[in-house]
Amino acid sequence: QVQLLESGGGSVQAGGSLTISCSVTGHIFEVECIEWFRQVPGREREGVAGIENDGTIRSVDRTKGRFTISQDPPRRRFSISEYNAKVTVNLQMNSLKSEDTGTYYCAASTRWYCVVADFKVENFDIWGQGTQVTVSS
């Protein structure tokens, strides 16, 4: 089993910065892709940024150049012997806009690489509980 726990959400003024984190624990060797999604009430979750097992970054146009995803320790494929490993996936958000407001979810896929999962909600089988980010203008 893999567990995801987000943290670091809060309120910030437009133009400011905020970093949110996702703690990934459990059978991390099963994880192929980790991505961040954002959701606002009444709308579907939409992808924000992702990171492959080899550290390749996946991004979307509306956050490119403003949001940076990273992993500590650096992204790599974990072996089955590292079943108790823990990693943290960070999302650094700069030049925040009011439209970045929403609940941010960390998601993991044990079936697809990010390039295949392609920010589609149905391709992710493990989700965190979400953390709220509010950007005021």
N, CA, C and O atoms as CSV, one atom per row, in Angstrom:
chain,resi,resn,atom,element,x,y,z
A,1,GLN,N,N,0.834,-1.191,0.000
A,1,GLN,CA,C,0.000,0.000,0.000
A,1,GLN,C,C,0.871,1.244,0.000
A,1,GLN,O,O,1.960,1.259,0.575
A,2,VAL,N,N,0.385,2.268,-0.641
A,2,VAL,CA,C,1.055,3.568,-0.687
A,2,VAL,C,C,0.140,4.587,-0.031
A,2,VAL,O,O,-1.067,4.585,-0.272
A,3,GLN,N,N,0.699,5.447,0.786
A,3,GLN,CA,C,-0.065,6.504,1.430
A,3,GLN,C,C,0.494,7.866,1.010
A,3,GLN,O,O,1.706,8.048,0.887
A,4,LEU,N,N,-0.417,8.813,0.795
A,4,LEU,CA,C,-0.050,10.175,0.420
A,4,LEU,C,C,-0.642,11.137,1.435
A,4,LEU,O,O,-1.801,11.002,1.827
A,5,LEU,N,N,0.153,12.106,1.857
A,5,LEU,CA,C,-0.329,13.099,2.819
A,5,LEU,C,C,0.208,14.458,2.424
A,5,LEU,O,O,1.416,14.696,2.445
A,6,GLU,N,N,-0.721,15.362,2.059
A,6,GLU,CA,C,-0.320,16.711,1.666
A,6,GLU,C,C,-0.214,17.624,2.884
A,6,GLU,O,O,-0.849,17.395,3.913
A,7,SER,N,N,0.600,18.659,2.741
A,7,SER,CA,C,0.738,19.670,3.787
A,7,SER,C,C,1.230,20.970,3.168
A,7,SER,O,O,1.691,20.992,2.027
A,8,GLY,N,N,1.127,22.046,3.928
A,8,GLY,CA,C,1.712,23.317,3.510
A,8,GLY,C,C,0.767,24.292,2.865
A,8,GLY,O,O,1.188,25.379,2.470
A,9,GLY,N,N,-0.506,23.942,2.742
A,9,GLY,CA,C,-1.450,24.879,2.146
A,9,GLY,C,C,-1.661,26.093,3.029
A,9,GLY,O,O,-1.253,26.110,4.190
A,10,GLY,N,N,-2.306,27.114,2.466
A,10,GLY,CA,C,-2.576,28.318,3.230
A,10,GLY,C,C,-3.052,29.433,2.335
A,10,GLY,O,O,-3.435,29.212,1.187
A,11,SER,N,N,-3.023,30.640,2.878
A,11,SER,CA,C,-3.472,31.823,2.142
A,11,SER,C,C,-2.287,32.694,1.794
A,11,SER,O,O,-1.357,32.847,2.587
A,12,VAL,N,N,-2.325,33.263,0.609
A,12,VAL,CA,C,-1.229,34.105,0.141
A,12,VAL,C,C,-1.800,35.155,-0.804
A,12,VAL,O,O,-2.825,34.931,-1.447
A,13,GLN,N,N,-1.145,36.278,-0.883
A,13,GLN,CA,C,-1.587,37.321,-1.807
A,13,GLN,C,C,-1.087,37.042,-3.218
A,13,GLN,O,O,-0.065,36.386,-3.416
A,14,ALA,N,N,-1.819,37.546,-4.175
A,14,ALA,CA,C,-1.427,37.395,-5.573
A,14,ALA,C,C,-0.011,37.927,-5.779
A,14,ALA,O,O,0.363,38.978,-5.257
A,15,GLY,N,N,0.766,37.169,-6.556
A,15,GLY,CA,C,2.151,37.521,-6.776
A,15,GLY,C,C,3.105,36.873,-5.801
A,15,GLY,O,O,4.320,36.894,-6.000
A,16,GLY,N,N,2.561,36.299,-4.755
A,16,GLY,CA,C,3.377,35.669,-3.734
A,16,GLY,C,C,3.728,34.232,-4.089
A,16,GLY,O,O,3.436,33.747,-5.182
A,17,SER,N,N,4.368,33.564,-3.125
A,17,SER,CA,C,4.833,32.192,-3.326
A,17,SER,C,C,4.387,31.298,-2.179
A,17,SER,O,O,4.146,31.756,-1.062
A,18,LEU,N,N,4.287,30.028,-2.485
A,18,LEU,CA,C,3.896,29.042,-1.483
A,18,LEU,C,C,4.425,27.692,-1.941
A,18,LEU,O,O,4.420,27.389,-3.135
A,19,THR,N,N,4.877,26.891,-1.002
A,19,THR,CA,C,5.311,25.529,-1.308
A,19,THR,C,C,4.443,24.544,-0.546
A,19,THR,O,O,4.301,24.637,0.673
A,20,ILE,N,N,3.872,23.612,-1.267
A,20,ILE,CA,C,3.114,22.540,-0.647
A,20,ILE,C,C,3.868,21.237,-0.841
A,20,ILE,O,O,4.650,21.090,-1.780
A,21,SER,N,N,3.625,20.294,0.059
A,21,SER,CA,C,4.390,19.049,0.044
A,21,SER,C,C,3.483,17.840,0.111
A,21,SER,O,O,2.372,17.901,0.637
A,22,CYS,N,N,3.977,16.745,-0.430
A,22,CYS,CA,C,3.269,15.470,-0.392
A,22,CYS,C,C,4.223,14.420,0.157
A,22,CYS,O,O,5.248,14.116,-0.452
A,23,SER,N,N,3.876,13.877,1.304
A,23,SER,CA,C,4.673,12.812,1.896
A,23,SER,C,C,4.189,11.481,1.335
A,23,SER,O,O,3.012,11.141,1.456
A,24,VAL,N,N,5.095,10.733,0.725
A,24,VAL,CA,C,4.765,9.455,0.097
A,24,VAL,C,C,5.416,8.346,0.922
A,24,VAL,O,O,6.639,8.297,1.051
A,25,THR,N,N,4.600,7.468,1.471
A,25,THR,CA,C,5.125,6.393,2.306
A,25,THR,C,C,4.523,5.059,1.886
A,25,THR,O,O,3.568,5.001,1.111
A,26,GLY,N,N,5.109,3.985,2.421
A,26,GLY,CA,C,4.601,2.650,2.113
A,26,GLY,C,C,5.368,2.012,0.976
A,26,GLY,O,O,6.585,2.169,0.874
A,27,HIS,N,N,4.672,1.304,0.133
A,27,HIS,CA,C,5.297,0.548,-0.962
A,27,HIS,C,C,5.631,1.475,-2.131
A,27,HIS,O,O,5.064,1.370,-3.218
A,28,ILE,N,N,6.537,2.355,-1.877
A,28,ILE,CA,C,6.855,3.374,-2.872
A,28,ILE,C,C,7.430,2.767,-4.144
A,28,ILE,O,O,7.375,3.386,-5.207
A,29,PHE,N,N,7.984,1.555,-4.043
A,29,PHE,CA,C,8.529,0.904,-5.229
A,29,PHE,C,C,7.443,0.621,-6.262
A,29,PHE,O,O,7.753,0.366,-7.425
A,30,GLU,N,N,6.179,0.662,-5.856
A,30,GLU,CA,C,5.069,0.409,-6.776
A,30,GLU,C,C,4.690,1.650,-7.584
A,30,GLU,O,O,3.966,1.548,-8.574
A,31,VAL,N,N,5.174,2.811,-7.169
A,31,VAL,CA,C,4.743,4.066,-7.782
A,31,VAL,C,C,5.492,4.341,-9.070
A,31,VAL,O,O,6.723,4.341,-9.098
A,32,GLU,N,N,4.740,4.575,-10.139
A,32,GLU,CA,C,5.323,4.901,-11.435
A,32,GLU,C,C,5.334,6.413,-11.686
A,32,GLU,O,O,6.227,6.932,-12.355
A,33,CYS,N,N,4.350,7.097,-11.154
A,33,CYS,CA,C,4.188,8.513,-11.466
A,33,CYS,C,C,3.514,9.213,-10.289
A,33,CYS,O,O,2.622,8.653,-9.652
A,34,ILE,N,N,3.941,10.417,-10.011
A,34,ILE,CA,C,3.296,11.259,-9.005
A,34,ILE,C,C,2.955,12.596,-9.644
A,34,ILE,O,O,3.793,13.227,-10.288
A,35,GLU,N,N,1.728,13.010,-9.456
A,35,GLU,CA,C,1.313,14.292,-10.021
A,35,GLU,C,C,0.504,15.080,-9.005
A,35,GLU,O,O,-0.092,14.516,-8.087
A,36,TRP,N,N,0.495,16.389,-9.187
A,36,TRP,CA,C,-0.344,17.286,-8.411
A,36,TRP,C,C,-1.535,17.702,-9.271
A,36,TRP,O,O,-1.404,17.970,-10.465
A,37,PHE,N,N,-2.702,17.748,-8.625
A,37,PHE,CA,C,-3.934,18.200,-9.255
A,37,PHE,C,C,-4.519,19.335,-8.418
A,37,PHE,O,O,-4.252,19.456,-7.222
A,38,ARG,N,N,-5.334,20.171,-9.091
A,38,ARG,CA,C,-6.060,21.239,-8.404
A,38,ARG,C,C,-7.543,21.090,-8.695
A,38,ARG,O,O,-7.948,20.741,-9.804
A,39,GLN,N,N,-8.332,21.359,-7.679
A,39,GLN,CA,C,-9.781,21.300,-7.869
A,39,GLN,C,C,-10.447,22.483,-7.194
A,39,GLN,O,O,-10.092,22.862,-6.078
A,40,VAL,N,N,-11.423,23.064,-7.892
A,40,VAL,CA,C,-12.267,24.098,-7.319
A,40,VAL,C,C,-13.693,23.559,-7.310
A,40,VAL,O,O,-14.032,22.702,-8.126
A,41,PRO,N,N,-14.522,24.044,-6.408
A,41,PRO,CA,C,-15.902,23.530,-6.313
A,41,PRO,C,C,-16.632,23.614,-7.644
A,41,PRO,O,O,-16.588,24.632,-8.335
A,42,GLY,N,N,-17.305,22.520,-7.987
A,42,GLY,CA,C,-18.100,22.494,-9.200
A,42,GLY,C,C,-17.330,22.175,-10.459
A,42,GLY,O,O,-17.908,22.117,-11.544
A,43,ARG,N,N,-16.028,21.965,-10.328
A,43,ARG,CA,C,-15.228,21.655,-11.508
A,43,ARG,C,C,-14.402,20.405,-11.272
A,43,ARG,O,O,-14.153,20.011,-10.132
A,44,GLU,N,N,-13.984,19.791,-12.359
A,44,GLU,CA,C,-13.185,18.576,-12.254
A,44,GLU,C,C,-11.746,18.906,-11.849
A,44,GLU,O,O,-11.264,20.024,-12.031
A,45,ARG,N,N,-11.091,17.905,-11.302
A,45,ARG,CA,C,-9.683,18.085,-10.959
A,45,ARG,C,C,-8.867,18.225,-12.235
A,45,ARG,O,O,-9.113,17.543,-13.230
A,46,GLU,N,N,-7.892,19.122,-12.182
A,46,GLU,CA,C,-7.039,19.330,-13.346
A,46,GLU,C,C,-5.581,19.245,-12.945
A,46,GLU,O,O,-5.191,19.660,-11.854
A,47,GLY,N,N,-4.789,18.702,-13.845
A,47,GLY,CA,C,-3.382,18.495,-13.550
A,47,GLY,C,C,-2.600,19.787,-13.435
A,47,GLY,O,O,-2.909,20.787,-14.082
A,48,VAL,N,N,-1.577,19.741,-12.592
A,48,VAL,CA,C,-0.748,20.918,-12.344
A,48,VAL,C,C,0.712,20.642,-12.728
A,48,VAL,O,O,1.328,21.413,-13.464
A,49,ALA,N,N,1.246,19.540,-12.221
A,49,ALA,CA,C,2.637,19.160,-12.512
A,49,ALA,C,C,2.834,17.716,-12.107
A,49,ALA,O,O,2.123,17.203,-11.242
A,50,GLY,N,N,3.807,17.054,-12.735
A,50,GLY,CA,C,4.072,15.663,-12.422
A,50,GLY,C,C,5.557,15.352,-12.501
A,50,GLY,O,O,6.341,16.119,-13.060
A,51,ILE,N,N,5.930,14.205,-11.929
A,51,ILE,CA,C,7.330,13.801,-11.953
A,51,ILE,C,C,7.402,12.299,-12.169
A,51,ILE,O,O,6.742,11.520,-11.481
A,52,GLU,N,N,8.228,11.907,-13.150
A,52,GLU,CA,C,8.388,10.500,-13.480
A,52,GLU,C,C,9.383,9.831,-12.538
A,52,GLU,O,O,10.025,10.490,-11.720
A,53,ASN,N,N,9.497,8.516,-12.666
A,53,ASN,CA,C,10.452,7.753,-11.861
A,53,ASN,C,C,11.894,8.143,-12.124
A,53,ASN,O,O,12.742,8.021,-11.241
A,54,ASP,N,N,12.180,8.614,-13.338
A,54,ASP,CA,C,13.548,8.996,-13.669
A,54,ASP,C,C,13.807,10.476,-13.428
A,54,ASP,O,O,14.869,10.991,-13.778
A,55,GLY,N,N,12.829,11.163,-12.827
A,55,GLY,CA,C,12.987,12.578,-12.514
A,55,GLY,C,C,12.487,13.522,-13.592
A,55,GLY,O,O,12.507,14.738,-13.403
A,56,THR,N,N,12.041,12.986,-14.716
A,56,THR,CA,C,11.505,13.836,-15.785
A,56,THR,C,C,10.278,14.585,-15.280
A,56,THR,O,O,9.382,14.009,-14.663
A,57,ILE,N,N,10.264,15.876,-15.558
A,57,ILE,CA,C,9.176,16.725,-15.092
A,57,ILE,C,C,8.092,16.826,-16.166
A,57,ILE,O,O,8.388,16.955,-17.353
A,58,ARG,N,N,6.861,16.767,-15.740
A,58,ARG,CA,C,5.718,16.980,-16.610
A,58,ARG,C,C,5.003,18.240,-16.137
A,58,ARG,O,O,4.781,18.404,-14.938
A,59,SER,N,N,4.646,19.116,-17.039
A,59,SER,CA,C,3.996,20.360,-16.643
A,59,SER,C,C,2.857,20.684,-17.589
A,59,SER,O,O,2.717,20.077,-18.651
A,60,VAL,N,N,2.047,21.648,-17.188
A,60,VAL,CA,C,0.946,22.118,-18.022
A,60,VAL,C,C,1.191,23.584,-18.336
A,60,VAL,O,O,1.875,24.281,-17.586
A,61,ASP,N,N,0.641,24.045,-19.431
A,61,ASP,CA,C,0.946,25.386,-19.919
A,61,ASP,C,C,0.624,26.485,-18.909
A,61,ASP,O,O,1.384,27.444,-18.773
A,62,ARG,N,N,-0.491,26.352,-18.203
A,62,ARG,CA,C,-0.918,27.471,-17.353
A,62,ARG,C,C,-0.049,27.635,-16.106
A,62,ARG,O,O,-0.138,28.660,-15.430
A,63,THR,N,N,0.784,26.653,-15.791
A,63,THR,CA,C,1.660,26.792,-14.612
A,63,THR,C,C,3.139,26.741,-14.981
A,63,THR,O,O,4.005,26.920,-14.126
A,64,LYS,N,N,3.417,26.498,-16.245
A,64,LYS,CA,C,4.809,26.387,-16.677
A,64,LYS,C,C,5.550,27.692,-16.413
A,64,LYS,O,O,5.060,28.775,-16.734
A,65,GLY,N,N,6.724,27.575,-15.830
A,65,GLY,CA,C,7.515,28.760,-15.513
A,65,GLY,C,C,7.191,29.368,-14.164
A,65,GLY,O,O,7.946,30.200,-13.660
A,66,ARG,N,N,6.074,28.962,-13.570
A,66,ARG,CA,C,5.695,29.489,-12.254
A,66,ARG,C,C,5.757,28.412,-11.177
A,66,ARG,O,O,6.132,28.694,-10.039
A,67,PHE,N,N,5.389,27.174,-11.528
A,67,PHE,CA,C,5.358,26.079,-10.574
A,67,PHE,C,C,6.508,25.122,-10.859
A,67,PHE,O,O,6.823,24.828,-12.012
A,68,THR,N,N,7.127,24.641,-9.783
A,68,THR,CA,C,8.234,23.693,-9.908
A,68,THR,C,C,7.974,22.502,-9.002
A,68,THR,O,O,7.737,22.657,-7.804
A,69,ILE,N,N,8.020,21.318,-9.584
A,69,ILE,CA,C,7.849,20.094,-8.803
A,69,ILE,C,C,9.219,19.467,-8.580
A,69,ILE,O,O,10.069,19.472,-9.470
A,70,SER,N,N,9.421,18.932,-7.394
A,70,SER,CA,C,10.698,18.285,-7.092
A,70,SER,C,C,10.468,17.191,-6.076
A,70,SER,O,O,9.404,17.113,-5.462
A,71,GLN,N,N,11.462,16.352,-5.901
A,71,GLN,CA,C,11.337,15.257,-4.938
A,71,GLN,C,C,12.592,15.167,-4.093
A,71,GLN,O,O,13.707,15.356,-4.580
A,72,ASP,N,N,12.394,14.880,-2.837
A,72,ASP,CA,C,13.490,14.679,-1.894
A,72,ASP,C,C,13.283,13.340,-1.206
A,72,ASP,O,O,12.272,13.166,-0.524
A,73,PRO,N,N,14.204,12.378,-1.355
A,73,PRO,CA,C,15.408,12.420,-2.186
A,73,PRO,C,C,15.046,12.467,-3.667
A,73,PRO,O,O,13.896,12.220,-4.030
A,74,PRO,N,N,16.011,12.781,-4.520
A,74,PRO,CA,C,15.714,12.923,-5.950
A,74,PRO,C,C,15.008,11.702,-6.513
A,74,PRO,O,O,15.247,10.573,-6.084
A,75,ARG,N,N,14.132,11.949,-7.485
A,75,ARG,CA,C,13.287,10.916,-8.050
A,75,ARG,C,C,14.134,9.816,-8.673
A,75,ARG,O,O,15.035,10.073,-9.471
A,76,ARG,N,N,13.825,8.599,-8.290
A,76,ARG,CA,C,14.455,7.429,-8.868
A,76,ARG,C,C,13.542,6.246,-8.593
A,76,ARG,O,O,12.630,6.331,-7.770
A,77,ARG,N,N,13.789,5.151,-9.281
A,77,ARG,CA,C,12.986,3.967,-9.044
A,77,ARG,C,C,13.484,3.284,-7.769
A,77,ARG,O,O,14.677,3.008,-7.636
A,78,PHE,N,N,12.586,3.018,-6.848
A,78,PHE,CA,C,12.927,2.341,-5.609
A,78,PHE,C,C,12.769,0.837,-5.789
A,78,PHE,O,O,11.907,0.378,-6.539
A,79,SER,N,N,13.603,0.080,-5.099
A,79,SER,CA,C,13.516,-1.374,-5.180
A,79,SER,C,C,12.539,-1.885,-4.122
A,79,SER,O,O,12.179,-1.166,-3.190
A,80,ILE,N,N,12.118,-3.139,-4.284
A,80,ILE,CA,C,11.156,-3.721,-3.360
A,80,ILE,C,C,11.722,-3.821,-1.951
A,80,ILE,O,O,10.969,-3.852,-0.977
A,81,SER,N,N,13.042,-3.870,-1.840
A,81,SER,CA,C,13.656,-3.954,-0.513
A,81,SER,C,C,13.506,-2.654,0.256
A,81,SER,O,O,13.689,-2.625,1.473
A,82,GLU,N,N,13.173,-1.572,-0.451
A,82,GLU,CA,C,13.016,-0.270,0.184
A,82,GLU,C,C,11.542,-0.004,0.483
A,82,GLU,O,O,11.041,1.099,0.266
A,83,TYR,N,N,10.860,-1.029,0.980
A,83,TYR,CA,C,9.425,-0.925,1.155
A,83,TYR,C,C,9.039,0.074,2.231
A,83,TYR,O,O,7.882,0.492,2.284
A,84,ASN,N,N,9.948,0.462,3.073
A,84,ASN,CA,C,9.661,1.457,4.104
A,84,ASN,C,C,10.205,2.830,3.765
A,84,ASN,O,O,10.288,3.706,4.626
A,85,ALA,N,N,10.569,3.013,2.521
A,85,ALA,CA,C,11.128,4.303,2.117
A,85,ALA,C,C,10.073,5.404,2.235
A,85,ALA,O,O,8.870,5.152,2.176
A,86,LYS,N,N,10.565,6.624,2.401
A,86,LYS,CA,C,9.678,7.783,2.447
A,86,LYS,C,C,10.279,8.863,1.568
A,86,LYS,O,O,11.473,9.152,1.656
A,87,VAL,N,N,9.472,9.444,0.742
A,87,VAL,CA,C,9.924,10.564,-0.065
A,87,VAL,C,C,8.930,11.705,0.084
A,87,VAL,O,O,7.784,11.504,0.485
A,88,THR,N,N,9.384,12.887,-0.242
A,88,THR,CA,C,8.538,14.068,-0.213
A,88,THR,C,C,8.557,14.713,-1.588
A,88,THR,O,O,9.621,15.002,-2.135
A,89,VAL,N,N,7.385,14.932,-2.135
A,89,VAL,CA,C,7.262,15.606,-3.430
A,89,VAL,C,C,6.749,17.015,-3.168
A,89,VAL,O,O,5.648,17.206,-2.652
A,90,ASN,N,N,7.555,17.983,-3.526
A,90,ASN,CA,C,7.234,19.378,-3.266
A,90,ASN,C,C,6.730,20.072,-4.528
A,90,ASN,O,O,7.159,19.766,-5.641
A,91,LEU,N,N,5.823,21.001,-4.330
A,91,LEU,CA,C,5.356,21.850,-5.416
A,91,LEU,C,C,5.577,23.298,-4.989
A,91,LEU,O,O,4.847,23.834,-4.155
A,92,GLN,N,N,6.594,23.917,-5.576
A,92,GLN,CA,C,6.867,25.323,-5.289
A,92,GLN,C,C,6.093,26.174,-6.277
A,92,GLN,O,O,6.240,26.033,-7.491
A,93,MET,N,N,5.272,27.054,-5.741
A,93,MET,CA,C,4.393,27.875,-6.576
A,93,MET,C,C,4.785,29.347,-6.442
A,93,MET,O,O,4.700,29.920,-5.356
A,94,ASN,N,N,5.206,29.943,-7.531
A,94,ASN,CA,C,5.595,31.348,-7.556
A,94,ASN,C,C,4.632,32.153,-8.417
A,94,ASN,O,O,3.874,31.603,-9.216
A,95,SER,N,N,4.678,33.454,-8.236
A,95,SER,CA,C,3.828,34.363,-9.024
A,95,SER,C,C,2.382,33.891,-9.031
A,95,SER,O,O,1.742,33.795,-10.078
A,96,LEU,N,N,1.890,33.601,-7.844
A,96,LEU,CA,C,0.552,33.031,-7.726
A,96,LEU,C,C,-0.523,34.009,-8.198
A,96,LEU,O,O,-0.413,35.223,-8.021
A,97,LYS,N,N,-1.557,33.442,-8.800
A,97,LYS,CA,C,-2.696,34.218,-9.289
A,97,LYS,C,C,-3.957,33.753,-8.563
A,97,LYS,O,O,-3.985,32.662,-7.993
A,98,SER,N,N,-4.983,34.573,-8.586
A,98,SER,CA,C,-6.229,34.200,-7.910
A,98,SER,C,C,-6.809,32.920,-8.501
A,98,SER,O,O,-7.452,32.142,-7.795
A,99,GLU,N,N,-6.584,32.702,-9.785
A,99,GLU,CA,C,-7.109,31.487,-10.411
A,99,GLU,C,C,-6.349,30.222,-10.021
A,99,GLU,O,O,-6.736,29.123,-10.416
A,100,ASP,N,N,-5.279,30.367,-9.254
A,100,ASP,CA,C,-4.579,29.196,-8.717
A,100,ASP,C,C,-5.241,28.683,-7.438
A,100,ASP,O,O,-4.865,27.633,-6.918
A,101,THR,N,N,-6.207,29.412,-6.946
A,101,THR,CA,C,-6.925,29.000,-5.740
A,101,THR,C,C,-7.606,27.655,-5.950
A,101,THR,O,O,-8.151,27.381,-7.020
A,102,GLY,N,N,-7.568,26.823,-4.916
A,102,GLY,CA,C,-8.241,25.545,-4.999
A,102,GLY,C,C,-7.682,24.566,-3.981
A,102,GLY,O,O,-6.794,24.895,-3.195
A,103,THR,N,N,-8.217,23.369,-4.015
A,103,THR,CA,C,-7.683,22.294,-3.197
A,103,THR,C,C,-6.699,21.512,-4.043
A,103,THR,O,O,-7.029,21.051,-5.136
A,104,TYR,N,N,-5.498,21.367,-3.531
A,104,TYR,CA,C,-4.436,20.682,-4.267
A,104,TYR,C,C,-4.288,19.259,-3.747
A,104,TYR,O,O,-4.144,19.020,-2.548
A,105,TYR,N,N,-4.330,18.330,-4.688
A,105,TYR,CA,C,-4.229,16.915,-4.356
A,105,TYR,C,C,-2.961,16.311,-4.951
A,105,TYR,O,O,-2.572,16.604,-6.082
A,106,CYS,N,N,-2.341,15.470,-4.158
A,106,CYS,CA,C,-1.219,14.665,-4.625
A,106,CYS,C,C,-1.795,13.313,-5.059
A,106,CYS,O,O,-2.637,12.740,-4.367
A,107,ALA,N,N,-1.339,12.812,-6.204
A,107,ALA,CA,C,-1.857,11.554,-6.720
A,107,ALA,C,C,-0.719,10.688,-7.224
A,107,ALA,O,O,0.273,11.189,-7.753
A,108,ALA,N,N,-0.873,9.386,-7.055
A,108,ALA,CA,C,0.140,8.439,-7.515
A,108,ALA,C,C,-0.507,7.382,-8.397
A,108,ALA,O,O,-1.628,6.937,-8.149
A,109,SER,N,N,0.222,6.996,-9.422
A,109,SER,CA,C,-0.221,5.903,-10.278
A,109,SER,C,C,0.751,4.744,-10.134
A,109,SER,O,O,1.965,4.909,-10.260
A,110,THR,N,N,0.196,3.569,-9.867
A,110,THR,CA,C,1.010,2.355,-9.802
A,110,THR,C,C,0.954,1.600,-11.123
A,110,THR,O,O,1.534,0.522,-11.252
A,111,ARG,N,N,0.244,2.174,-12.118
A,111,ARG,CA,C,0.056,1.466,-13.384
A,111,ARG,C,C,0.693,2.171,-14.577
A,111,ARG,O,O,1.110,1.522,-15.536
A,112,TRP,N,N,0.769,3.513,-14.517
A,112,TRP,CA,C,1.186,4.257,-15.698
A,112,TRP,C,C,2.323,5.222,-15.410
A,112,TRP,O,O,2.384,5.831,-14.342
A,113,TYR,N,N,3.227,5.353,-16.385
A,113,TYR,CA,C,4.177,6.451,-16.347
A,113,TYR,C,C,3.387,7.755,-16.541
A,113,TYR,O,O,2.286,7.745,-17.089
A,114,CYS,N,N,3.956,8.863,-16.090
A,114,CYS,CA,C,3.276,10.138,-16.227
A,114,CYS,C,C,2.972,10.468,-17.688
A,114,CYS,O,O,1.922,11.036,-17.991
A,115,VAL,N,N,3.875,10.119,-18.582
A,115,VAL,CA,C,3.683,10.449,-19.995
A,115,VAL,C,C,2.449,9.735,-20.543
A,115,VAL,O,O,1.823,10.211,-21.489
A,116,VAL,N,N,2.104,8.601,-19.955
A,116,VAL,CA,C,0.914,7.857,-20.366
A,116,VAL,C,C,-0.304,8.306,-19.557
A,116,VAL,O,O,-1.397,8.453,-20.102
A,117,ALA,N,N,-0.110,8.523,-18.259
A,117,ALA,CA,C,-1.214,8.936,-17.382
A,117,ALA,C,C,-1.776,10.284,-17.817
A,117,ALA,O,O,-2.981,10.525,-17.734
A,118,ASP,N,N,-0.874,11.169,-18.289
A,118,ASP,CA,C,-1.273,12.390,-18.994
A,118,ASP,C,C,-2.286,13.231,-18.216
A,118,ASP,O,O,-3.225,13.772,-18.800
A,119,PHE,N,N,-2.097,13.342,-16.896
A,119,PHE,CA,C,-2.925,14.202,-16.057
A,119,PHE,C,C,-4.410,13.825,-16.093
A,119,PHE,O,O,-5.268,14.668,-15.832
A,120,LYS,N,N,-4.714,12.582,-16.411
A,120,LYS,CA,C,-6.099,12.131,-16.394
A,120,LYS,C,C,-6.412,11.489,-15.043
A,120,LYS,O,O,-5.741,10.546,-14.623
A,121,VAL,N,N,-7.426,12.003,-14.376
A,121,VAL,CA,C,-7.771,11.560,-13.025
A,121,VAL,C,C,-7.941,10.046,-12.949
A,121,VAL,O,O,-7.506,9.417,-11.984
A,122,GLU,N,N,-8.569,9.465,-13.961
A,122,GLU,CA,C,-8.877,8.026,-13.916
A,122,GLU,C,C,-7.638,7.145,-13.980
A,122,GLU,O,O,-7.725,5.943,-13.728
A,123,ASN,N,N,-6.486,7.723,-14.313
A,123,ASN,CA,C,-5.257,6.938,-14.399
A,123,ASN,C,C,-4.484,6.896,-13.088
A,123,ASN,O,O,-3.415,6.291,-13.014
A,124,PHE,N,N,-5.020,7.536,-12.056
A,124,PHE,CA,C,-4.344,7.574,-10.761
A,124,PHE,C,C,-5.172,6.811,-9.745
A,124,PHE,O,O,-6.371,7.054,-9.601
A,125,ASP,N,N,-4.530,5.888,-9.040
A,125,ASP,CA,C,-5.257,5.014,-8.141
A,125,ASP,C,C,-5.073,5.349,-6.671
A,125,ASP,O,O,-5.746,4.773,-5.816
A,126,ILE,N,N,-4.165,6.278,-6.364
A,126,ILE,CA,C,-3.934,6.637,-4.965
A,126,ILE,C,C,-3.963,8.159,-4.852
A,126,ILE,O,O,-3.314,8.863,-5.624
A,127,TRP,N,N,-4.732,8.659,-3.870
A,127,TRP,CA,C,-4.902,10.102,-3.689
A,127,TRP,C,C,-4.698,10.488,-2.235
A,127,TRP,O,O,-4.993,9.721,-1.318
A,128,GLY,N,N,-4.188,11.692,-2.051
A,128,GLY,CA,C,-4.125,12.261,-0.720
A,128,GLY,C,C,-5.447,12.932,-0.398
A,128,GLY,O,O,-6.382,12.902,-1.198
A,129,GLN,N,N,-5.517,13.544,0.793
A,129,GLN,CA,C,-6.762,14.151,1.235
A,129,GLN,C,C,-6.908,15.592,0.759
A,129,GLN,O,O,-7.987,16.177,0.860
A,130,GLY,N,N,-5.818,16.166,0.238
A,130,GLY,CA,C,-5.873,17.517,-0.299
A,130,GLY,C,C,-5.437,18.570,0.699
A,130,GLY,O,O,-5.527,18.378,1.911
A,131,THR,N,N,-4.963,19.689,0.166
A,131,THR,CA,C,-4.603,20.835,0.997
A,131,THR,C,C,-5.070,22.102,0.276
A,131,THR,O,O,-4.902,22.237,-0.936
A,132,GLN,N,N,-5.655,23.020,1.036
A,132,GLN,CA,C,-6.275,24.206,0.449
A,132,GLN,C,C,-5.254,25.306,0.233
A,132,GLN,O,O,-4.446,25.614,1.109
A,133,VAL,N,N,-5.309,25.893,-0.962
A,133,VAL,CA,C,-4.478,27.055,-1.292
A,133,VAL,C,C,-5.421,28.173,-1.727
A,133,VAL,O,O,-6.227,28.001,-2.642
A,134,THR,N,N,-5.309,29.311,-1.063
A,134,THR,CA,C,-6.167,30.452,-1.373
A,134,THR,C,C,-5.286,31.641,-1.745
A,134,THR,O,O,-4.435,32.067,-0.963
A,135,VAL,N,N,-5.500,32.167,-2.943
A,135,VAL,CA,C,-4.732,33.317,-3.415
A,135,VAL,C,C,-5.677,34.500,-3.521
A,135,VAL,O,O,-6.649,34.462,-4.275
A,136,SER,N,N,-5.393,35.539,-2.772
A,136,SER,CA,C,-6.260,36.711,-2.769
A,136,SER,C,C,-5.640,37.831,-3.604
A,136,SER,O,O,-4.427,38.041,-3.599
A,137,SER,N,N,-6.498,38.532,-4.308
A,137,SER,CA,C,-6.001,39.614,-5.181
A,137,SER,C,C,-6.055,40.957,-4.483
A,137,SER,O,O,-5.677,41.973,-5.067
